[in-house]
JSON list of C-alpha atoms in Angstrom, two decimals:
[
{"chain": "A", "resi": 1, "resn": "UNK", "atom": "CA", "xyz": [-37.10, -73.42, -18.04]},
{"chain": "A", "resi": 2, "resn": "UNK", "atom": "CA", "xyz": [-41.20, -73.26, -18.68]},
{"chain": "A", "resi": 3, "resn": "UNK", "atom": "CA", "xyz": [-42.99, -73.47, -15.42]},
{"chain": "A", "resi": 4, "resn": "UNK", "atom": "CA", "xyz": [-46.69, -74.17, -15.96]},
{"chain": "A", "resi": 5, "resn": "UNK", "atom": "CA", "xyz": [-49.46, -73.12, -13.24]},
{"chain": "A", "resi": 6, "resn": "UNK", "atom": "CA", "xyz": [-53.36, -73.49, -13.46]},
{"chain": "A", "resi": 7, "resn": "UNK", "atom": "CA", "xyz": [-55.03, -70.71, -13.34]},
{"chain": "A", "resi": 8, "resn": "UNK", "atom": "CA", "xyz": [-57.56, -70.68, -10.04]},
{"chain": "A", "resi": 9, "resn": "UNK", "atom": "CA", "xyz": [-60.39, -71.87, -13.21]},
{"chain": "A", "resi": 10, "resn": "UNK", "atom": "CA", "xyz": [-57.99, -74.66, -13.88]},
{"chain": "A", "resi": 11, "resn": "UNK", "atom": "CA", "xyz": [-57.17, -75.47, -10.77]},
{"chain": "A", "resi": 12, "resn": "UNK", "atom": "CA", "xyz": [-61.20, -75.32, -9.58]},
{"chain": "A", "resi": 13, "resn": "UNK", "atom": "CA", "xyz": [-62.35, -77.87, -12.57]},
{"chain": "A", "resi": 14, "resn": "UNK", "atom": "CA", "xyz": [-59.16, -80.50, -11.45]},
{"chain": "A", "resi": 15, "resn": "UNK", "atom": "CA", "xyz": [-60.65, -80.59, -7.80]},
{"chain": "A", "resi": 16, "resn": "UNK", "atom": "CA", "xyz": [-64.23, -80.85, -9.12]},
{"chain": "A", "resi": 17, "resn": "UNK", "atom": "CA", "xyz": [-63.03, -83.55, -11.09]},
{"chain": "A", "resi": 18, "resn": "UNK", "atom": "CA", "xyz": [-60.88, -85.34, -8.64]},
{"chain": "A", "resi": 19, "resn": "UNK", "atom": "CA", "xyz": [-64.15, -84.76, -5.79]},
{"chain": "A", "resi": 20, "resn": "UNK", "atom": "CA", "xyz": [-66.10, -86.35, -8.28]},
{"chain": "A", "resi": 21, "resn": "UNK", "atom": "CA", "xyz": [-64.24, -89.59, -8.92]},
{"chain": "A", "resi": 22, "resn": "UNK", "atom": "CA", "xyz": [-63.20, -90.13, -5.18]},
{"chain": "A", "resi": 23, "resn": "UNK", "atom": "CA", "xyz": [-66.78, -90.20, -3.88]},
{"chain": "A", "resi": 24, "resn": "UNK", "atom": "CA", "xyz": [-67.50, -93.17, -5.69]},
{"chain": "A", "resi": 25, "resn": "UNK", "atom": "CA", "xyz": [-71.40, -93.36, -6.17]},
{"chain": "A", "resi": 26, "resn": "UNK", "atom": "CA", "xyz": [-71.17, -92.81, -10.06]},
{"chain": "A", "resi": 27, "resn": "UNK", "atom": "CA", "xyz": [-67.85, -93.51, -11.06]},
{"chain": "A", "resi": 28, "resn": "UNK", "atom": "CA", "xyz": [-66.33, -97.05, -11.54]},
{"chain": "A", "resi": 29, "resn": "UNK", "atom": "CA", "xyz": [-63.20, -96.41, -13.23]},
{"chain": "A", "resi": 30, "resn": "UNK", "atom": "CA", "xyz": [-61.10, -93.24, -13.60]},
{"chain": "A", "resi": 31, "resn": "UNK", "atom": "CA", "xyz": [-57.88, -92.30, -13.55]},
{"chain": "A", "resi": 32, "resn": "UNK", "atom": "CA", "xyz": [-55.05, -89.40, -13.20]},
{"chain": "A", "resi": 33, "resn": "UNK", "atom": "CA", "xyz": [-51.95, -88.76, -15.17]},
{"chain": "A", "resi": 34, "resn": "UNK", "atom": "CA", "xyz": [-49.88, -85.60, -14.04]},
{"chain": "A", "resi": 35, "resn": "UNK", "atom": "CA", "xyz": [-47.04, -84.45, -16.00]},
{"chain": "A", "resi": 36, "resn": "UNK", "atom": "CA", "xyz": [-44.45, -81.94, -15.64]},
{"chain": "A", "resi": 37, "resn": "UNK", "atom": "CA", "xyz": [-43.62, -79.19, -18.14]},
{"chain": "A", "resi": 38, "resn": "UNK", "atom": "CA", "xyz": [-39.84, -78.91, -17.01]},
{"chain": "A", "resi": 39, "resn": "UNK", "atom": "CA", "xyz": [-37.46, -79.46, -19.78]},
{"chain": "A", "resi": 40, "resn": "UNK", "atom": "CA", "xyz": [-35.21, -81.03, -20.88]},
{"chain": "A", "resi": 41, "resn": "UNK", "atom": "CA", "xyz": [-37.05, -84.12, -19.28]},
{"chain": "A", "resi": 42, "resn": "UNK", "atom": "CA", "xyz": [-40.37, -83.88, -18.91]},
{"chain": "A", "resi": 43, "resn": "UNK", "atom": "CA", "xyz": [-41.87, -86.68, -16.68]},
{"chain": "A", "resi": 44, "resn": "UNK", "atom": "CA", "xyz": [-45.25, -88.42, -16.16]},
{"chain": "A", "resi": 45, "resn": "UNK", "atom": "CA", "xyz": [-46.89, -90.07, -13.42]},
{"chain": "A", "resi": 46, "resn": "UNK", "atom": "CA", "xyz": [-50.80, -92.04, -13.28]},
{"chain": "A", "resi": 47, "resn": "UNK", "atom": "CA", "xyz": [-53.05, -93.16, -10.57]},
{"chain": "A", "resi": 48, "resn": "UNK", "atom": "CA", "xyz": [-56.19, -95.19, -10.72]},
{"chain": "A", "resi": 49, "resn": "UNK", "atom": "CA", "xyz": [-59.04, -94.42, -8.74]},
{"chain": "A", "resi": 50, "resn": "UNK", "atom": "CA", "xyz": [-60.15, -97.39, -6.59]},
{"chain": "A", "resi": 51, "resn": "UNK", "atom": "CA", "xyz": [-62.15, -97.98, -3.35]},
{"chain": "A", "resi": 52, "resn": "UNK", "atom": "CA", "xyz": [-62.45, -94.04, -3.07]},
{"chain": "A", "resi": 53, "resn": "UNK", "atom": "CA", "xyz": [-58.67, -93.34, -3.14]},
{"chain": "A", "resi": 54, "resn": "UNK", "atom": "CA", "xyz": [-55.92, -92.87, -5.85]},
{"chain": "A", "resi": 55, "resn": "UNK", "atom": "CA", "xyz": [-53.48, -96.22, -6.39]},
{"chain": "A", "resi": 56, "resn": "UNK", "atom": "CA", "xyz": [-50.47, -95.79, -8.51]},
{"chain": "A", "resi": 57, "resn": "UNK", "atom": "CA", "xyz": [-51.11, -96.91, -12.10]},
{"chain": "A", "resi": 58, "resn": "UNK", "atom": "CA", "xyz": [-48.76, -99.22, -13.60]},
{"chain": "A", "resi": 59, "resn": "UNK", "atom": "CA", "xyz": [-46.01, -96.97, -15.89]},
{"chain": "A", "resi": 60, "resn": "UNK", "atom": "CA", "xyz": [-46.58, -99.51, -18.66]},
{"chain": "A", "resi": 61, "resn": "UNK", "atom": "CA", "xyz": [-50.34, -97.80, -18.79]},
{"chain": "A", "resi": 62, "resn": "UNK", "atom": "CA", "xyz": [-49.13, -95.07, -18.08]},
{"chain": "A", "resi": 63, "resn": "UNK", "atom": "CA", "xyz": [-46.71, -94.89, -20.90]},
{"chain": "A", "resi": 64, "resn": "UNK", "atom": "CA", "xyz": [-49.57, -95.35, -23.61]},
{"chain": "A", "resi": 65, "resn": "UNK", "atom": "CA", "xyz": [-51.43, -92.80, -22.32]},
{"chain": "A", "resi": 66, "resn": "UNK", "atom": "CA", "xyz": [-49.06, -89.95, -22.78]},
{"chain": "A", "resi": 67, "resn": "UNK", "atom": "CA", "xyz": [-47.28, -91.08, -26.26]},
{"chain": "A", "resi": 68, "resn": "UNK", "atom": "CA", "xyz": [-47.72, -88.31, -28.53]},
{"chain": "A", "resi": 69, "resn": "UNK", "atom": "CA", "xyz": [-49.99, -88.94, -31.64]},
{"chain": "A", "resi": 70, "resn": "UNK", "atom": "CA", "xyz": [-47.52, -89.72, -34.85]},
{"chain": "A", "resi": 71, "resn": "UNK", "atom": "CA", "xyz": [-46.99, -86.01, -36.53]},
{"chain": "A", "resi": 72, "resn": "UNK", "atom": "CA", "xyz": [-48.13, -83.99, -33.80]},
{"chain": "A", "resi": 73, "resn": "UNK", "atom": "CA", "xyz": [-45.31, -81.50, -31.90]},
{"chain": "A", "resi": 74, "resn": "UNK", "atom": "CA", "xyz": [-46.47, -82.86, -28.52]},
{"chain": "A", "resi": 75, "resn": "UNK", "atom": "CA", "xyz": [-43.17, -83.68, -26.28]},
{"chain": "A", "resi": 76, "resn": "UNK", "atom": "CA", "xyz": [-42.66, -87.03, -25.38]},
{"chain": "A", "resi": 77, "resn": "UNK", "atom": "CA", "xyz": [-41.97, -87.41, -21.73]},
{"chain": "A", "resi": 78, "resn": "UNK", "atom": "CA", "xyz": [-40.37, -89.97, -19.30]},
{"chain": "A", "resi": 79, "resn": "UNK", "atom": "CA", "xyz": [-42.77, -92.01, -17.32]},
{"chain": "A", "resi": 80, "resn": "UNK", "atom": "CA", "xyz": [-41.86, -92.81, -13.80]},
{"chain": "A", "resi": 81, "resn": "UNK", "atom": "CA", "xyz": [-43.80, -94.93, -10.92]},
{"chain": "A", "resi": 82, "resn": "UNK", "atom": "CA", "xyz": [-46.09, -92.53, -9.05]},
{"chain": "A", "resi": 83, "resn": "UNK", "atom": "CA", "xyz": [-45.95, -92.23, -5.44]},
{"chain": "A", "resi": 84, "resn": "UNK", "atom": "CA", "xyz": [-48.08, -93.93, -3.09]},
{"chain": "A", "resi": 85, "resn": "UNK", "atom": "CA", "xyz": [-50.64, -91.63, -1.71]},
{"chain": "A", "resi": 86, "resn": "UNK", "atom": "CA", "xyz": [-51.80, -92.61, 1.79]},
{"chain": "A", "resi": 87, "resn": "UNK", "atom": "CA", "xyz": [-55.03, -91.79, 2.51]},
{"chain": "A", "resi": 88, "resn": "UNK", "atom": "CA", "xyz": [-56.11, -89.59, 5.07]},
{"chain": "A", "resi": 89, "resn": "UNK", "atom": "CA", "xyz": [-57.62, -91.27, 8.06]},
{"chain": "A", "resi": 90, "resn": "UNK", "atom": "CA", "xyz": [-61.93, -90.30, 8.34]},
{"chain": "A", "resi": 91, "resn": "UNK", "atom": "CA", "xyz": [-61.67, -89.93, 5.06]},
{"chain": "A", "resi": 92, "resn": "UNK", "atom": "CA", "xyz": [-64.56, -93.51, 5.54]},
{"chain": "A", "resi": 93, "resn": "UNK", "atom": "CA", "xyz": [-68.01, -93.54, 5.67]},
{"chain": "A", "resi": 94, "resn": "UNK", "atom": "CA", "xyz": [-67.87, -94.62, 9.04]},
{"chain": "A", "resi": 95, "resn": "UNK", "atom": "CA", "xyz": [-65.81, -91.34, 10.20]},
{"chain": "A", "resi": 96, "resn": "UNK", "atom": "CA", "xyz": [-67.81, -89.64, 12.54]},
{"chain": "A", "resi": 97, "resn": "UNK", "atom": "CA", "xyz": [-66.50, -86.54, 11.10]},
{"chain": "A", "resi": 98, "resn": "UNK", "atom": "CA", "xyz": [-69.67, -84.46, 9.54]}
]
């Protein structure tokens, strides 16, 4: 079994990144694949990034985007629907939360 963790660096840059996209002033399109490393079935998962919040991506996208190159030893993994994240209520410009 190979259990992958990100290091607190790692981990530090994917929140960054994730901040970055939700608060929606600069970004107009992004998205998020997250795969497992847990063999022998390795699985994948996307979200778009719309109206602030993370929408599950269609697998069909999400398929393309994780197909190995031709002649590279990347592992090809199984692409399932992603969950639907709910966002978190004041999470809205109008929240009076400061």
């Amino acid at each position: 079994m190979t259990i992958a963790v990100l290091d607190g660096d790692t981990f530090d840059d994917l929140a960054m990144l994730l901040v970055f996209a939700l608060e929606g002033s600069t970004v107009t399109g992004a998205g998020l694949i997250a795969t497992t490393a847990a063999e022998p079935r390795p699985r994948a998962y996307g979200w778009t990034v719309r109206d602030g919040w993370l929408h599950p991506m269609d697998t069909a996208n999400v398929q393309a985007a994780v197909i190995p190159c031709p002649g590279s030893s990347a592992v090809d993994r199984e692409v399932y629907p992603a969950p639907v994240l709910i966002k978190p209520s004041g999470m809205d410009e109008e929240s009076d939360r400061g």
